[in-house]
Coordinates of C-alpha atoms in Angstrom, one line a residue:
X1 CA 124.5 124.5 81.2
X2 CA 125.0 121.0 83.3
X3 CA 129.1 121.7 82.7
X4 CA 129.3 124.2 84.3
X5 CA 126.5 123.0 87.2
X6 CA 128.9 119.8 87.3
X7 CA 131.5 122.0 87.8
X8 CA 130.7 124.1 90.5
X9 CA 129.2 121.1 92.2
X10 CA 133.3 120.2 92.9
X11 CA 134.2 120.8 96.4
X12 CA 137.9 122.1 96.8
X13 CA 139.8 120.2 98.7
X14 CA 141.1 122.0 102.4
X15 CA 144.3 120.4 104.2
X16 CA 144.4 122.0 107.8
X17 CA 146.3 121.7 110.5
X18 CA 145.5 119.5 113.5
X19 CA 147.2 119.1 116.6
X20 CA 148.5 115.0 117.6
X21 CA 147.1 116.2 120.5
X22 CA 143.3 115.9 118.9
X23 CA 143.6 112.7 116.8
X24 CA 140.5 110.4 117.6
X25 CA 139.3 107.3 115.7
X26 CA 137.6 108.5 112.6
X27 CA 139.9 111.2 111.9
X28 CA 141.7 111.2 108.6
X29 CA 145.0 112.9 107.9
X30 CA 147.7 113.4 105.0
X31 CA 151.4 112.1 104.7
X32 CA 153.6 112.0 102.4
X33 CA 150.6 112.0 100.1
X34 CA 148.8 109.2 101.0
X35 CA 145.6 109.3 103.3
X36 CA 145.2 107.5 106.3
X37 CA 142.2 106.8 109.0
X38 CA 143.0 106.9 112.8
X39 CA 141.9 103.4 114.2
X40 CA 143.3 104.2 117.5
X41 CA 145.1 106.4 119.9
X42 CA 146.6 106.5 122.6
X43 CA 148.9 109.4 124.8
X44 CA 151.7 108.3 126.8
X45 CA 153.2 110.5 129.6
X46 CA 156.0 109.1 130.8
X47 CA 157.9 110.0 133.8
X48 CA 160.9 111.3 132.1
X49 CA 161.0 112.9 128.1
X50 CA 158.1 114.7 126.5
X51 CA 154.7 113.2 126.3
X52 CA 153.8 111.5 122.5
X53 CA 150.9 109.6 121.2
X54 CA 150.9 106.8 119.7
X55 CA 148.4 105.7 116.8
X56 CA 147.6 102.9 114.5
X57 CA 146.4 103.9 110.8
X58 CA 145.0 102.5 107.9
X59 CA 145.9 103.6 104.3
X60 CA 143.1 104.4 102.6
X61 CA 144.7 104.4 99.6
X62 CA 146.2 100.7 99.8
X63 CA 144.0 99.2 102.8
X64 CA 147.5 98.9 104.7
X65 CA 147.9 99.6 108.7
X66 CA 150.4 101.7 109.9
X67 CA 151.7 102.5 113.3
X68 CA 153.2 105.5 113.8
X69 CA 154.1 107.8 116.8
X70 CA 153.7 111.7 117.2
X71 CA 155.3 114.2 119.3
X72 CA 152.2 115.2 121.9
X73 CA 151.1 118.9 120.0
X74 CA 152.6 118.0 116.4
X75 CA 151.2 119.9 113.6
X76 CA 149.4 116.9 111.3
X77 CA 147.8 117.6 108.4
X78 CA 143.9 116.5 108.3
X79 CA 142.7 116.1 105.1
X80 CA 139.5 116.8 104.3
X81 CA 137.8 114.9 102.3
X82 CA 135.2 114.8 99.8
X83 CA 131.9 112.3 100.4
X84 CA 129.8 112.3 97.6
X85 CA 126.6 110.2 97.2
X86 CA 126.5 108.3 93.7
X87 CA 124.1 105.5 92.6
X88 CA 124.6 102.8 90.9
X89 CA 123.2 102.8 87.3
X90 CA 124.4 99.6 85.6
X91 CA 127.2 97.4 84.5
X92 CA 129.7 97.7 81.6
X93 CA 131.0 94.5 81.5
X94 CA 133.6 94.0 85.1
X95 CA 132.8 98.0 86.0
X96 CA 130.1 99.5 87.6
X97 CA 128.7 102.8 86.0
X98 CA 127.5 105.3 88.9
X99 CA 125.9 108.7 88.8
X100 CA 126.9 111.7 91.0
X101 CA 123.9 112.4 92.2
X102 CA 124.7 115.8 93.3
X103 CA 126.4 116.8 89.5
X104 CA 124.3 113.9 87.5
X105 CA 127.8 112.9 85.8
X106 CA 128.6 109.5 84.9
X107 CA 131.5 107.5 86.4
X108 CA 132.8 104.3 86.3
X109 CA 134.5 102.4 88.9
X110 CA 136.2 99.0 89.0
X111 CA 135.9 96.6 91.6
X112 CA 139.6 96.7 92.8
X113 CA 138.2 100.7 93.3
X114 CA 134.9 99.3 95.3
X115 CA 136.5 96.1 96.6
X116 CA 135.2 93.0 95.9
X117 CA 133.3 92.1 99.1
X118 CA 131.6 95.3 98.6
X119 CA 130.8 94.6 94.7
X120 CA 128.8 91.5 96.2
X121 CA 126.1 93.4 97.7
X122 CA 125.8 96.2 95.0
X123 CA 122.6 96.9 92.5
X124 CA 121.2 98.8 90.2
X125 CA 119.1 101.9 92.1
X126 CA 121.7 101.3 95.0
X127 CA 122.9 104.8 96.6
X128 CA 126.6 104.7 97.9
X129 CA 128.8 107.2 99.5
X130 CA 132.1 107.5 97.8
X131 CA 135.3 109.1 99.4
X132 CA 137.5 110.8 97.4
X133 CA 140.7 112.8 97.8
X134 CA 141.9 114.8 95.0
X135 CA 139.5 113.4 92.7
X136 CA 140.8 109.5 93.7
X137 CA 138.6 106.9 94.6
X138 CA 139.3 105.9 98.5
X139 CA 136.5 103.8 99.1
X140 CA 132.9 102.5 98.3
X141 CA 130.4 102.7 101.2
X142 CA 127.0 100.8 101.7
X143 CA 124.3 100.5 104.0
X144 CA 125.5 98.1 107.1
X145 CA 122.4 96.6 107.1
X146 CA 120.3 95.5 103.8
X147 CA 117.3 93.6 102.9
X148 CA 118.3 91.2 100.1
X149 CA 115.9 88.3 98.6
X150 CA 117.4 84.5 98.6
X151 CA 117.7 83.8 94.7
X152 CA 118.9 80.3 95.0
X153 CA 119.5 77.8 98.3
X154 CA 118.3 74.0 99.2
X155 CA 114.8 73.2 100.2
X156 CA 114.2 74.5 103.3
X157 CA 113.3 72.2 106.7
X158 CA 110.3 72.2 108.3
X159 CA 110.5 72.2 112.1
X160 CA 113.9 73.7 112.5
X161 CA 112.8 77.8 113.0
X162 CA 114.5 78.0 116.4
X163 CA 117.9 76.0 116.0
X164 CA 119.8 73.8 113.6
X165 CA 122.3 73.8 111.4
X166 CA 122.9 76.3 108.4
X167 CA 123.2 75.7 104.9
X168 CA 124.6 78.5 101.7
X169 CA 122.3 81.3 99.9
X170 CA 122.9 83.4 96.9
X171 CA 121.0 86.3 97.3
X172 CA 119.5 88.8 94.4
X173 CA 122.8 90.3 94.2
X174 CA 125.4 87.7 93.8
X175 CA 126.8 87.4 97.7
X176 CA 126.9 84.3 99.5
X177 CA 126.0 84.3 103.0
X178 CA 125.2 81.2 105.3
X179 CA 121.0 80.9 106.3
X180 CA 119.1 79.0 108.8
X181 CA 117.8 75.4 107.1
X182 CA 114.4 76.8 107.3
X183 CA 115.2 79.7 105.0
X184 CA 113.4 79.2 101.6
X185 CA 114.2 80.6 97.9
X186 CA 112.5 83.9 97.2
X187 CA 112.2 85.2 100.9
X188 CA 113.7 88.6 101.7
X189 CA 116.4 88.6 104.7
X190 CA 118.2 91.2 106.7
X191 CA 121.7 90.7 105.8
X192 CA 124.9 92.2 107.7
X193 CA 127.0 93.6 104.9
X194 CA 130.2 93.9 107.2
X195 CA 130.1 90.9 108.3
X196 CA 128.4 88.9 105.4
X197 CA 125.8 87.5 107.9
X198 CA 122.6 86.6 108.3
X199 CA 120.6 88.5 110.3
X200 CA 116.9 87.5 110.2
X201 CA 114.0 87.3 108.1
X202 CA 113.2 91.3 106.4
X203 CA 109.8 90.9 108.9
X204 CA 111.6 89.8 112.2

């Protein structure tokens, strides 16, 4: 019965034990509840006391940065998280309806769960990876790079393909990104999500 599939799907969450003395950038670990990504390192022998490294995090939970210190060889706990891929099925209302499409449940996520620069750049077919931790929504991950189609900007100018200035484009999905003046309604551009840039024409 899809239950029980949906179920089983579930990957239990595992919280081992990592030495301070392996934290790279990427890595995420657990305090006090909360998760946090390692942005960077860095360890500090000095010529007198013990050795210690010294990170900067961010809270996935809150999007906060921390800064916090560790004994070098600390026990820290890494958390290990679930990444599932779920595509985006439609709108209900403000909230976007996703399937899992490893369980084929429903669920719906706001955008303070996706984030609003991310919502910009989200449609219907669209497959994301979600992190979760204990079932919790940590964040809403989309292709860096996407080909979008200009639904609405000025006339474009002949003669300018090389330089000139830039003028505003709403593309298919709602985001708003600055084009080259030669850049014409209904053309299909590589966009930067990150960054909210243009990048080039989908062809170039």
């Amino acid at each position: 019965r899809r239950p029980a599939r949906a179920a089983s799907a579930r990957r239990a969450m595992v919280i081992t034990a990592l030495s301070s003395n392996d934290l790279r950038p990427g890595v995420t670990i657990e305090m006090e509840g909360q998760v946090y990504r390692v942005l960077e390192f860095l360890h500090v022998k000095p010529g007198k006391g013990a050795a210690f490294v010294r990170t900067k995090l961010r809270n996935l939970t809150n999007g906060g940065s921390l800064e916090k210190t560790f004994r070098a060889g600390e026990s820290v706990d890494q958390a290990q998280l679930d990444k599932v891929v779920m595509q985006h099925t439609y709108k209900n209302g403000e909230d976007f309806v996703f399937m899992n499409m490893e369980s084929f449940e429903e669920e719906t996520l706001t955008v303070q769960q996706i984030g609003e620069s991310t919502c910009k750049y989200i449609y219907e077919g669209l497959d994301c990876d979600v992190l979760k931790h204990n079932g919790k929504v940590l964040s809403v991950d989309i292709p860096k790079t996407m080909i979008l189609t200009v639904a609405q900007t000025d006339p474009g100018v002949k003669g300018n393909t090389v330089q000139g200035g830039t003028k505003p484009a709403t593309l298919d999905t709602g985001a708003v990104i600055n084009v080259p003046l030669f850049i014409n309604e209904g053309e299909k551009v590589k966009v930067d999500t990150n960054e909210n840039k243009y990048l080039g024409r989908a062809n170039e």
